């Protein structure tokens, strides 16, 4: 019996296997299409994933990649659903991402958080008309994180500290120095580690994050409220005394109490099952040591990724 010819556009078995092993874009395309059908006609799903394993944060270039994906994905009249998972990054980049999403989705855009959208990624959520979450999805405080080097000679070696912790430490030392009645030298030595210009910059970054968050909400889901009212409503996102630590999760119930439009998905139902599968596959891409990938921005039609420099 003669063999059936292979379709010229059909990948061979080896190519398919390799795509599955490395979780190539083709393995995820059916999931995007299925999730879009779950939402209904006129919805388009786009993912923005940054790694929690590598040093990867939201930045201006992400806004450019996202705009390119949306330009080649969104049709007139479609509603954007942004699948967002990220530890955060630059506040200005978050604001640009919101502006781009709004420009391509006329009636506002939705965000779905399969697991974690922290810090600046939470700010992107604040600009959305609706936020899809499960009981385990996490948002977080938006106070800036500042990278502090352990050794001036090794600028890449260090850790991130919350901006308010740095300012509070500086203010405490300054107060102790001003009221010191004994030996002041130890306090002055500690104060010498701080650059006053850095302290001023940190203060401006804190004000910037708060200003952007309030503006996004004032233009969106909390339209008509005053800035002072919005600031009080979203205290869990702004006040370090509320969250205690930067990494503390803010779950769906607290977010809803702040006035955000939260859609709570059933963990065991659809479309959450498909959303979770897409999350697992994308997480594999940004944690795979064989080809370290920092970011993935993609839809069913288009994909971009940024790899870690090694």
PDB file of N, CA and C in Angstrom, residues 186-281:
ATOM      1  N   UNK A 186      30.291  56.535  66.201  1.00  0.00           N
ATOM      2  CA  UNK A 186      29.698  55.331  65.575  1.00  0.00           C
ATOM      3  C   UNK A 186      28.487  55.656  64.702  1.00  0.00           C
ATOM      4  N   UNK A 187      27.673  56.620  65.151  1.00  0.00           N
ATOM      5  CA  UNK A 187      26.501  56.995  64.367  1.00  0.00           C
ATOM      6  C   UNK A 187      26.904  57.703  63.080  1.00  0.00           C
ATOM      7  N   UNK A 188      27.886  58.583  63.179  1.00  0.00           N
ATOM      8  CA  UNK A 188      28.360  59.289  61.989  1.00  0.00           C
ATOM      9  C   UNK A 188      28.972  58.321  60.986  1.00  0.00           C
ATOM     10  N   UNK A 189      29.654  57.290  61.489  1.00  0.00           N
ATOM     11  CA  UNK A 189      30.234  56.293  60.600  1.00  0.00           C
ATOM     12  C   UNK A 189      29.145  55.552  59.825  1.00  0.00           C
ATOM     13  N   UNK A 190      28.059  55.224  60.512  1.00  0.00           N
ATOM     14  CA  UNK A 190      26.952  54.551  59.830  1.00  0.00           C
ATOM     15  C   UNK A 190      26.261  55.476  58.839  1.00  0.00           C
ATOM     16  N   UNK A 191      26.102  56.744  59.212  1.00  0.00           N
ATOM     17  CA  UNK A 191      25.457  57.709  58.316  1.00  0.00           C
ATOM     18  C   UNK A 191      26.291  57.955  57.069  1.00  0.00           C
ATOM     19  N   UNK A 192      27.610  57.786  57.193  1.00  0.00           N
ATOM     20  CA  UNK A 192      28.488  58.037  56.048  1.00  0.00           C
ATOM     21  C   UNK A 192      28.259  57.028  54.917  1.00  0.00           C
ATOM     22  N   UNK A 193      27.591  55.924  55.225  1.00  0.00           N
ATOM     23  CA  UNK A 193      27.307  54.912  54.204  1.00  0.00           C
ATOM     24  C   UNK A 193      26.158  55.347  53.283  1.00  0.00           C
ATOM     25  N   UNK A 194      25.403  56.349  53.720  1.00  0.00           N
ATOM     26  CA  UNK A 194      24.261  56.821  52.938  1.00  0.00           C
ATOM     27  C   UNK A 194      24.646  58.020  52.083  1.00  0.00           C
ATOM     28  N   UNK A 195      24.132  58.032  50.875  1.00  0.00           N
ATOM     29  CA  UNK A 195      24.285  59.170  49.982  1.00  0.00           C
ATOM     30  C   UNK A 195      22.983  59.962  50.033  1.00  0.00           C
ATOM     31  N   UNK A 196      23.055  61.228  50.419  1.00  0.00           N
ATOM     32  CA  UNK A 196      21.846  62.031  50.558  1.00  0.00           C
ATOM     33  C   UNK A 196      21.085  62.139  49.238  1.00  0.00           C
ATOM     34  N   UNK A 197      21.829  62.112  48.130  1.00  0.00           N
ATOM     35  CA  UNK A 197      21.167  62.161  46.826  1.00  0.00           C
ATOM     36  C   UNK A 197      20.344  60.891  46.584  1.00  0.00           C
ATOM     37  N   UNK A 198      20.856  59.752  47.054  1.00  0.00           N
ATOM     38  CA  UNK A 198      20.116  58.501  46.929  1.00  0.00           C
ATOM     39  C   UNK A 198      18.836  58.549  47.763  1.00  0.00           C
ATOM     40  N   UNK A 199      18.921  59.100  48.969  1.00  0.00           N
ATOM     41  CA  UNK A 199      17.747  59.200  49.823  1.00  0.00           C
ATOM     42  C   UNK A 199      16.673  60.059  49.158  1.00  0.00           C
ATOM     43  N   UNK A 200      17.090  61.164  48.545  1.00  0.00           N
ATOM     44  CA  UNK A 200      16.130  62.022  47.840  1.00  0.00           C
ATOM     45  C   UNK A 200      15.521  61.289  46.642  1.00  0.00           C
ATOM     46  N   UNK A 201      16.341  60.539  45.930  1.00  0.00           N
ATOM     47  CA  UNK A 201      15.858  59.790  44.770  1.00  0.00           C
ATOM     48  C   UNK A 201      14.865  58.723  45.199  1.00  0.00           C
ATOM     49  N   UNK A 202      15.156  58.044  46.311  1.00  0.00           N
ATOM     50  CA  UNK A 202      14.256  57.017  46.820  1.00  0.00           C
ATOM     51  C   UNK A 202      12.903  57.635  47.169  1.00  0.00           C
ATOM     52  N   UNK A 203      12.926  58.805  47.812  1.00  0.00           N
ATOM     53  CA  UNK A 203      11.671  59.477  48.163  1.00  0.00           C
ATOM     54  C   UNK A 203      10.863  59.813  46.913  1.00  0.00           C
ATOM     55  N   UNK A 204      11.558  60.261  45.871  1.00  0.00           N
ATOM     56  CA  UNK A 204      10.850  60.608  44.633  1.00  0.00           C
ATOM     57  C   UNK A 204      10.268  59.366  43.964  1.00  0.00           C
ATOM     58  N   UNK A 205      10.958  58.222  44.064  1.00  0.00           N
ATOM     59  CA  UNK A 205      10.444  56.976  43.500  1.00  0.00           C
ATOM     60  C   UNK A 205       9.197  56.500  44.238  1.00  0.00           C
ATOM     61  N   UNK A 206       9.169  56.685  45.542  1.00  0.00           N
ATOM     62  CA  UNK A 206       7.983  56.329  46.318  1.00  0.00           C
ATOM     63  C   UNK A 206       6.781  57.179  45.898  1.00  0.00           C
ATOM     64  N   UNK A 207       7.019  58.483  45.749  1.00  0.00           N
ATOM     65  CA  UNK A 207       5.946  59.384  45.331  1.00  0.00           C
ATOM     66  C   UNK A 207       5.486  59.069  43.910  1.00  0.00           C
ATOM     67  N   UNK A 208       6.433  58.687  43.053  1.00  0.00           N
ATOM     68  CA  UNK A 208       6.092  58.345  41.676  1.00  0.00           C
ATOM     69  C   UNK A 208       5.167  57.135  41.630  1.00  0.00           C
ATOM     70  N   UNK A 209       5.494  56.090  42.372  1.00  0.00           N
ATOM     71  CA  UNK A 209       4.667  54.878  42.382  1.00  0.00           C
ATOM     72  C   UNK A 209       3.261  55.197  42.870  1.00  0.00           C
ATOM     73  N   UNK A 210       3.167  55.964  43.940  1.00  0.00           N
ATOM     74  CA  UNK A 210       1.847  56.328  44.464  1.00  0.00           C
ATOM     75  C   UNK A 210       1.075  57.176  43.465  1.00  0.00           C
ATOM     76  N   UNK A 211       1.758  58.128  42.841  1.00  0.00           N
ATOM     77  CA  UNK A 211       1.107  59.012  41.879  1.00  0.00           C
ATOM     78  C   UNK A 211       0.562  58.240  40.685  1.00  0.00           C
ATOM     79  N   UNK A 212       1.373  57.306  40.158  1.00  0.00           N
ATOM     80  CA  UNK A 212       0.934  56.510  39.006  1.00  0.00           C
ATOM     81  C   UNK A 212      -0.264  55.642  39.377  1.00  0.00           C
ATOM     82  N   UNK A 213      -0.196  54.996  40.538  1.00  0.00           N
ATOM     83  CA  UNK A 213      -1.289  54.117  40.967  1.00  0.00           C
ATOM     84  C   UNK A 213      -2.596  54.898  41.097  1.00  0.00           C
ATOM     85  N   UNK A 214      -2.539  56.044  41.731  1.00  0.00           N
ATOM     86  CA  UNK A 214      -3.748  56.850  41.913  1.00  0.00           C
ATOM     87  C   UNK A 214      -4.285  57.333  40.575  1.00  0.00           C
ATOM     88  N   UNK A 215      -3.395  57.753  39.677  1.00  0.00           N
ATOM     89  CA  UNK A 215      -3.836  58.233  38.360  1.00  0.00           C
ATOM     90  C   UNK A 215      -4.501  57.122  37.560  1.00  0.00           C
ATOM     91  N   UNK A 216      -3.910  55.921  37.581  1.00  0.00           N
ATOM     92  CA  UNK A 216      -4.495  54.802  36.843  1.00  0.00           C
ATOM     93  C   UNK A 216      -5.907  54.498  37.331  1.00  0.00           C
ATOM     94  N   UNK A 217      -6.095  54.531  38.631  1.00  0.00           N
ATOM     95  CA  UNK A 217      -7.415  54.239  39.193  1.00  0.00           C
ATOM     96  C   UNK A 217      -8.389  55.393  38.975  1.00  0.00           C
ATOM     97  N   UNK A 218      -7.874  56.598  39.055  1.00  0.00           N
ATOM     98  CA  UNK A 218      -8.722  57.781  38.848  1.00  0.00           C
ATOM     99  C   UNK A 218      -9.226  57.846  37.411  1.00  0.00           C
ATOM    100  N   UNK A 219      -8.408  57.358  36.467  1.00  0.00           N
ATOM    101  CA  UNK A 219      -8.820  57.308  35.061  1.00  0.00           C
ATOM    102  C   UNK A 219      -9.626  56.057  34.741  1.00  0.00           C
ATOM    103  N   UNK A 220      -9.635  55.103  35.674  1.00  0.00           N
ATOM    104  CA  UNK A 220     -10.263  53.812  35.396  1.00  0.00           C
ATOM    105  C   UNK A 220     -11.380  53.445  36.352  1.00  0.00           C
ATOM    106  N   UNK A 221     -11.169  52.375  37.128  1.00  0.00           N
ATOM    107  CA  UNK A 221     -12.266  51.785  37.899  1.00  0.00           C
ATOM    108  C   UNK A 221     -12.723  52.649  39.067  1.00  0.00           C
ATOM    109  N   UNK A 222     -11.914  53.604  39.504  1.00  0.00           N
ATOM    110  CA  UNK A 222     -12.324  54.507  40.586  1.00  0.00           C
ATOM    111  C   UNK A 222     -12.516  55.922  40.063  1.00  0.00           C
ATOM    112  N   UNK A 223     -12.945  56.010  38.831  1.00  0.00           N
ATOM    113  CA  UNK A 223     -13.177  57.309  38.204  1.00  0.00           C
ATOM    114  C   UNK A 223     -14.227  58.088  38.985  1.00  0.00           C
ATOM    115  N   UNK A 224     -13.953  59.376  39.176  1.00  0.00           N
ATOM    116  CA  UNK A 224     -14.884  60.215  39.917  1.00  0.00           C
ATOM    117  C   UNK A 224     -14.506  60.391  41.369  1.00  0.00           C
ATOM    118  N   UNK A 225     -13.636  59.522  41.896  1.00  0.00           N
ATOM    119  CA  UNK A 225     -13.169  59.679  43.278  1.00  0.00           C
ATOM    120  C   UNK A 225     -12.000  60.650  43.327  1.00  0.00           C
ATOM    121  N   UNK A 226     -11.835  61.303  44.449  1.00  0.00           N
ATOM    122  CA  UNK A 226     -10.708  62.209  44.628  1.00  0.00           C
ATOM    123  C   UNK A 226      -9.437  61.412  44.882  1.00  0.00           C
ATOM    124  N   UNK A 227      -8.296  62.066  44.674  1.00  0.00           N
ATOM    125  CA  UNK A 227      -7.009  61.400  44.895  1.00  0.00           C
ATOM    126  C   UNK A 227      -6.864  60.952  46.344  1.00  0.00           C
ATOM    127  N   UNK A 228      -7.329  61.776  47.284  1.00  0.00           N
ATOM    128  CA  UNK A 228      -7.209  61.417  48.704  1.00  0.00           C
ATOM    129  C   UNK A 228      -8.087  60.213  49.046  1.00  0.00           C
ATOM    130  N   UNK A 229      -9.273  60.155  48.435  1.00  0.00           N
ATOM    131  CA  UNK A 229     -10.160  59.012  48.669  1.00  0.00           C
ATOM    132  C   UNK A 229      -9.550  57.732  48.128  1.00  0.00           C
ATOM    133  N   UNK A 230      -8.973  57.810  46.922  1.00  0.00           N
ATOM    134  CA  UNK A 230      -8.349  56.629  46.315  1.00  0.00           C
ATOM    135  C   UNK A 230      -7.169  56.170  47.158  1.00  0.00           C
ATOM    136  N   UNK A 231      -6.379  57.119  47.647  1.00  0.00           N
ATOM    137  CA  UNK A 231      -5.217  56.764  48.472  1.00  0.00           C
ATOM    138  C   UNK A 231      -5.653  55.986  49.712  1.00  0.00           C
ATOM    139  N   UNK A 232      -6.756  56.387  50.311  1.00  0.00           N
ATOM    140  CA  UNK A 232      -7.261  55.667  51.486  1.00  0.00           C
ATOM    141  C   UNK A 232      -7.787  54.288  51.106  1.00  0.00           C
ATOM    142  N   UNK A 233      -8.472  54.211  49.944  1.00  0.00           N
ATOM    143  CA  UNK A 233      -9.055  52.929  49.515  1.00  0.00           C
ATOM    144  C   UNK A 233      -7.978  51.877  49.270  1.00  0.00           C
ATOM    145  N   UNK A 234      -6.846  52.292  48.711  1.00  0.00           N
ATOM    146  CA  UNK A 234      -5.826  51.310  48.306  1.00  0.00           C
ATOM    147  C   UNK A 234      -4.664  51.255  49.302  1.00  0.00           C
ATOM    148  N   UNK A 235      -4.954  51.556  50.561  1.00  0.00           N
ATOM    149  CA  UNK A 235      -3.912  51.541  51.591  1.00  0.00           C
ATOM    150  C   UNK A 235      -3.111  50.240  51.629  1.00  0.00           C
ATOM    151  N   UNK A 236      -3.746  49.063  51.485  1.00  0.00           N
ATOM    152  CA  UNK A 236      -2.949  47.825  51.515  1.00  0.00           C
ATOM    153  C   UNK A 236      -1.837  47.786  50.454  1.00  0.00           C
ATOM    154  N   UNK A 237      -2.042  48.490  49.337  1.00  0.00           N
ATOM    155  CA  UNK A 237      -1.025  48.511  48.282  1.00  0.00           C
ATOM    156  C   UNK A 237       0.049  49.577  48.527  1.00  0.00           C
ATOM    157  N   UNK A 238      -0.290  50.606  49.308  1.00  0.00           N
ATOM    158  CA  UNK A 238       0.607  51.756  49.461  1.00  0.00           C
ATOM    159  C   UNK A 238       1.350  51.810  50.786  1.00  0.00           C
ATOM    160  N   UNK A 239       0.711  51.368  51.846  1.00  0.00           N
ATOM    161  CA  UNK A 239       1.237  51.595  53.196  1.00  0.00           C
ATOM    162  C   UNK A 239       2.071  50.417  53.672  1.00  0.00           C
ATOM    163  N   UNK A 240       3.389  50.599  53.827  1.00  0.00           N
ATOM    164  CA  UNK A 240       4.249  49.507  54.313  1.00  0.00           C
ATOM    165  C   UNK A 240       3.852  49.031  55.708  1.00  0.00           C
ATOM    166  N   UNK A 241       3.241  49.924  56.511  1.00  0.00           N
ATOM    167  CA  UNK A 241       2.826  49.520  57.853  1.00  0.00           C
ATOM    168  C   UNK A 241       1.673  48.525  57.811  1.00  0.00           C
ATOM    169  N   UNK A 242       0.930  48.524  56.702  1.00  0.00           N
ATOM    170  CA  UNK A 242      -0.161  47.567  56.540  1.00  0.00           C
ATOM    171  C   UNK A 242       0.394  46.203  56.136  1.00  0.00           C
ATOM    172  N   UNK A 243       1.262  46.197  55.132  1.00  0.00           N
ATOM    173  CA  UNK A 243       1.750  44.924  54.585  1.00  0.00           C
ATOM    174  C   UNK A 243       2.899  44.331  55.392  1.00  0.00           C
ATOM    175  N   UNK A 244       3.595  45.186  56.189  1.00  0.00           N
ATOM    176  CA  UNK A 244       4.733  44.767  57.022  1.00  0.00           C
ATOM    177  C   UNK A 244       5.979  44.439  56.194  1.00  0.00           C
ATOM    178  N   UNK A 245       5.828  43.581  55.173  1.00  0.00           N
ATOM    179  CA  UNK A 245       6.962  43.258  54.302  1.00  0.00           C
ATOM    180  C   UNK A 245       6.508  43.355  52.851  1.00  0.00           C
ATOM    181  N   UNK A 246       7.462  43.655  51.961  1.00  0.00           N
ATOM    182  CA  UNK A 246       7.127  43.899  50.561  1.00  0.00           C
ATOM    183  C   UNK A 246       6.549  42.658  49.877  1.00  0.00           C
ATOM    184  N   UNK A 247       7.017  41.502  50.254  1.00  0.00           N
ATOM    185  CA  UNK A 247       6.593  40.280  49.570  1.00  0.00           C
ATOM    186  C   UNK A 247       5.267  39.713  50.039  1.00  0.00           C
ATOM    187  N   UNK A 248       4.623  40.363  50.992  1.00  0.00           N
ATOM    188  CA  UNK A 248       3.374  39.813  51.534  1.00  0.00           C
ATOM    189  C   UNK A 248       2.277  39.828  50.467  1.00  0.00           C
ATOM    190  N   UNK A 249       1.595  38.708  50.248  1.00  0.00           N
ATOM    191  CA  UNK A 249       0.566  38.660  49.205  1.00  0.00           C
ATOM    192  C   UNK A 249      -0.660  39.496  49.554  1.00  0.00           C
ATOM    193  N   UNK A 250      -1.269  40.070  48.528  1.00  0.00           N
ATOM    194  CA  UNK A 250      -2.583  40.684  48.637  1.00  0.00           C
ATOM    195  C   UNK A 250      -3.522  39.831  47.788  1.00  0.00           C
ATOM    196  N   UNK A 251      -4.481  39.189  48.449  1.00  0.00           N
ATOM    197  CA  UNK A 251      -5.360  38.248  47.761  1.00  0.00           C
ATOM    198  C   UNK A 251      -6.624  38.942  47.255  1.00  0.00           C
ATOM    199  N   UNK A 252      -7.469  38.161  46.591  1.00  0.00           N
ATOM    200  CA  UNK A 252      -8.636  38.701  45.894  1.00  0.00           C
ATOM    201  C   UNK A 252      -9.586  39.454  46.808  1.00  0.00           C
ATOM    202  N   UNK A 253      -9.763  38.975  48.049  1.00  0.00           N
ATOM    203  CA  UNK A 253     -10.727  39.615  48.938  1.00  0.00           C
ATOM    204  C   UNK A 253     -10.286  41.020  49.338  1.00  0.00           C
ATOM    205  N   UNK A 254      -9.005  41.169  49.661  1.00  0.00           N
ATOM    206  CA  UNK A 254      -8.492  42.501  50.011  1.00  0.00           C
ATOM    207  C   UNK A 254      -8.531  43.427  48.804  1.00  0.00           C
ATOM    208  N   UNK A 255      -8.164  42.896  47.641  1.00  0.00           N
ATOM    209  CA  UNK A 255      -8.190  43.711  46.422  1.00  0.00           C
ATOM    210  C   UNK A 255      -9.608  44.195  46.129  1.00  0.00           C
ATOM    211  N   UNK A 256     -10.592  43.345  46.356  1.00  0.00           N
ATOM    212  CA  UNK A 256     -11.986  43.727  46.116  1.00  0.00           C
ATOM    213  C   UNK A 256     -12.424  44.800  47.096  1.00  0.00           C
ATOM    214  N   UNK A 257     -11.995  44.700  48.348  1.00  0.00           N
ATOM    215  CA  UNK A 257     -12.331  45.708  49.347  1.00  0.00           C
ATOM    216  C   UNK A 257     -11.737  47.074  48.995  1.00  0.00           C
ATOM    217  N   UNK A 258     -10.659  47.066  48.220  1.00  0.00           N
ATOM    218  CA  UNK A 258     -10.035  48.318  47.790  1.00  0.00           C
ATOM    219  C   UNK A 258     -10.794  48.981  46.642  1.00  0.00           C
ATOM    220  N   UNK A 259     -11.794  48.308  46.105  1.00  0.00           N
ATOM    221  CA  UNK A 259     -12.597  48.875  45.032  1.00  0.00           C
ATOM    222  C   UNK A 259     -12.267  48.350  43.650  1.00  0.00           C
ATOM    223  N   UNK A 260     -11.391  47.355  43.565  1.00  0.00           N
ATOM    224  CA  UNK A 260     -11.039  46.789  42.266  1.00  0.00           C
ATOM    225  C   UNK A 260     -12.104  45.797  41.814  1.00  0.00           C
ATOM    226  N   UNK A 261     -12.294  45.704  40.506  1.00  0.00           N
ATOM    227  CA  UNK A 261     -13.259  44.761  39.938  1.00  0.00           C
ATOM    228  C   UNK A 261     -12.593  43.388  39.811  1.00  0.00           C
ATOM    229  N   UNK A 262     -12.890  42.512  40.724  1.00  0.00           N
ATOM    230  CA  UNK A 262     -12.240  41.202  40.785  1.00  0.00           C
ATOM    231  C   UNK A 262     -13.199  40.120  40.281  1.00  0.00           C
ATOM    232  N   UNK A 263     -12.728  39.322  39.337  1.00  0.00           N
ATOM    233  CA  UNK A 263     -13.447  38.127  38.891  1.00  0.00           C
ATOM    234  C   UNK A 263     -12.762  36.921  39.520  1.00  0.00           C
ATOM    235  N   UNK A 264     -13.452  36.263  40.450  1.00  0.00           N
ATOM    236  CA  UNK A 264     -12.866  35.116  41.150  1.00  0.00           C
ATOM    237  C   UNK A 264     -13.198  33.840  40.390  1.00  0.00           C
ATOM    238  N   UNK A 265     -12.155  33.150  39.932  1.00  0.00           N
ATOM    239  CA  UNK A 265     -12.324  31.927  39.155  1.00  0.00           C
ATOM    240  C   UNK A 265     -12.304  30.700  40.055  1.00  0.00           C
ATOM    241  N   UNK A 266     -13.077  29.705  39.655  1.00  0.00           N
ATOM    242  CA  UNK A 266     -13.098  28.425  40.345  1.00  0.00           C
ATOM    243  C   UNK A 266     -11.821  27.660  40.008  1.00  0.00           C
ATOM    244  N   UNK A 267     -11.063  27.305  41.037  1.00  0.00           N
ATOM    245  CA  UNK A 267      -9.793  26.600  40.829  1.00  0.00           C
ATOM    246  C   UNK A 267      -9.970  25.294  40.070  1.00  0.00           C
ATOM    247  N   UNK A 268     -11.111  24.659  40.234  1.00  0.00           N
ATOM    248  CA  UNK A 268     -11.325  23.338  39.640  1.00  0.00           C
ATOM    249  C   UNK A 268     -12.139  23.384  38.353  1.00  0.00           C
ATOM    250  N   UNK A 269     -12.486  24.603  37.912  1.00  0.00           N
ATOM    251  CA  UNK A 269     -13.320  24.717  36.727  1.00  0.00           C
ATOM    252  C   UNK A 269     -12.572  25.238  35.523  1.00  0.00           C
ATOM    253  N   UNK A 270     -13.320  25.443  34.440  1.00  0.00           N
ATOM    254  CA  UNK A 270     -12.792  26.066  33.241  1.00  0.00           C
ATOM    255  C   UNK A 270     -13.356  27.486  33.184  1.00  0.00           C
ATOM    256  N   UNK A 271     -12.621  28.463  32.681  1.00  0.00           N
ATOM    257  CA  UNK A 271     -11.371  28.289  31.934  1.00  0.00           C
ATOM    258  C   UNK A 271     -10.115  28.222  32.790  1.00  0.00           C
ATOM    259  N   UNK A 272     -10.254  28.210  34.149  1.00  0.00           N
ATOM    260  CA  UNK A 272      -9.050  28.279  34.968  1.00  0.00           C
ATOM    261  C   UNK A 272      -8.120  27.090  34.728  1.00  0.00           C
ATOM    262  N   UNK A 273      -8.675  25.925  34.437  1.00  0.00           N
ATOM    263  CA  UNK A 273      -7.825  24.771  34.168  1.00  0.00           C
ATOM    264  C   UNK A 273      -6.899  25.008  32.996  1.00  0.00           C
ATOM    265  N   UNK A 274      -7.415  25.629  31.949  1.00  0.00           N
ATOM    266  CA  UNK A 274      -6.571  25.922  30.778  1.00  0.00           C
ATOM    267  C   UNK A 274      -5.622  27.081  31.071  1.00  0.00           C
ATOM    268  N   UNK A 275      -6.094  28.064  31.824  1.00  0.00           N
ATOM    269  CA  UNK A 275      -5.210  29.176  32.212  1.00  0.00           C
ATOM    270  C   UNK A 275      -4.034  28.643  33.028  1.00  0.00           C
ATOM    271  N   UNK A 276      -4.338  27.725  33.942  1.00  0.00           N
ATOM    272  CA  UNK A 276      -3.275  27.157  34.776  1.00  0.00           C
ATOM    273  C   UNK A 276      -2.294  26.340  33.939  1.00  0.00           C
ATOM    274  N   UNK A 277      -2.798  25.573  32.975  1.00  0.00           N
ATOM    275  CA  UNK A 277      -1.894  24.804  32.119  1.00  0.00           C
ATOM    276  C   UNK A 277      -0.980  25.731  31.327  1.00  0.00           C
ATOM    277  N   UNK A 278      -1.533  26.831  30.825  1.00  0.00           N
ATOM    278  CA  UNK A 278      -0.707  27.800  30.091  1.00  0.00           C
ATOM    279  C   UNK A 278       0.335  28.413  31.009  1.00  0.00           C
ATOM    280  N   UNK A 279      -0.050  28.706  32.248  1.00  0.00           N
ATOM    281  CA  UNK A 279       0.906  29.221  33.229  1.00  0.00           C
ATOM    282  C   UNK A 279       2.051  28.238  33.462  1.00  0.00           C
ATOM    283  N   UNK A 280       1.719  26.968  33.643  1.00  0.00           N
ATOM    284  CA  UNK A 280       2.749  25.946  33.905  1.00  0.00           C
ATOM    285  C   UNK A 280       3.718  25.848  32.725  1.00  0.00           C
ATOM    286  N   UNK A 281       3.185  25.888  31.522  1.00  0.00           N
ATOM    287  CA  UNK A 281       4.040  25.789  30.334  1.00  0.00           C
ATOM    288  C   UNK A 281       4.932  27.024  30.189  1.00  0.00           C
TER     289      UNK A 281
END
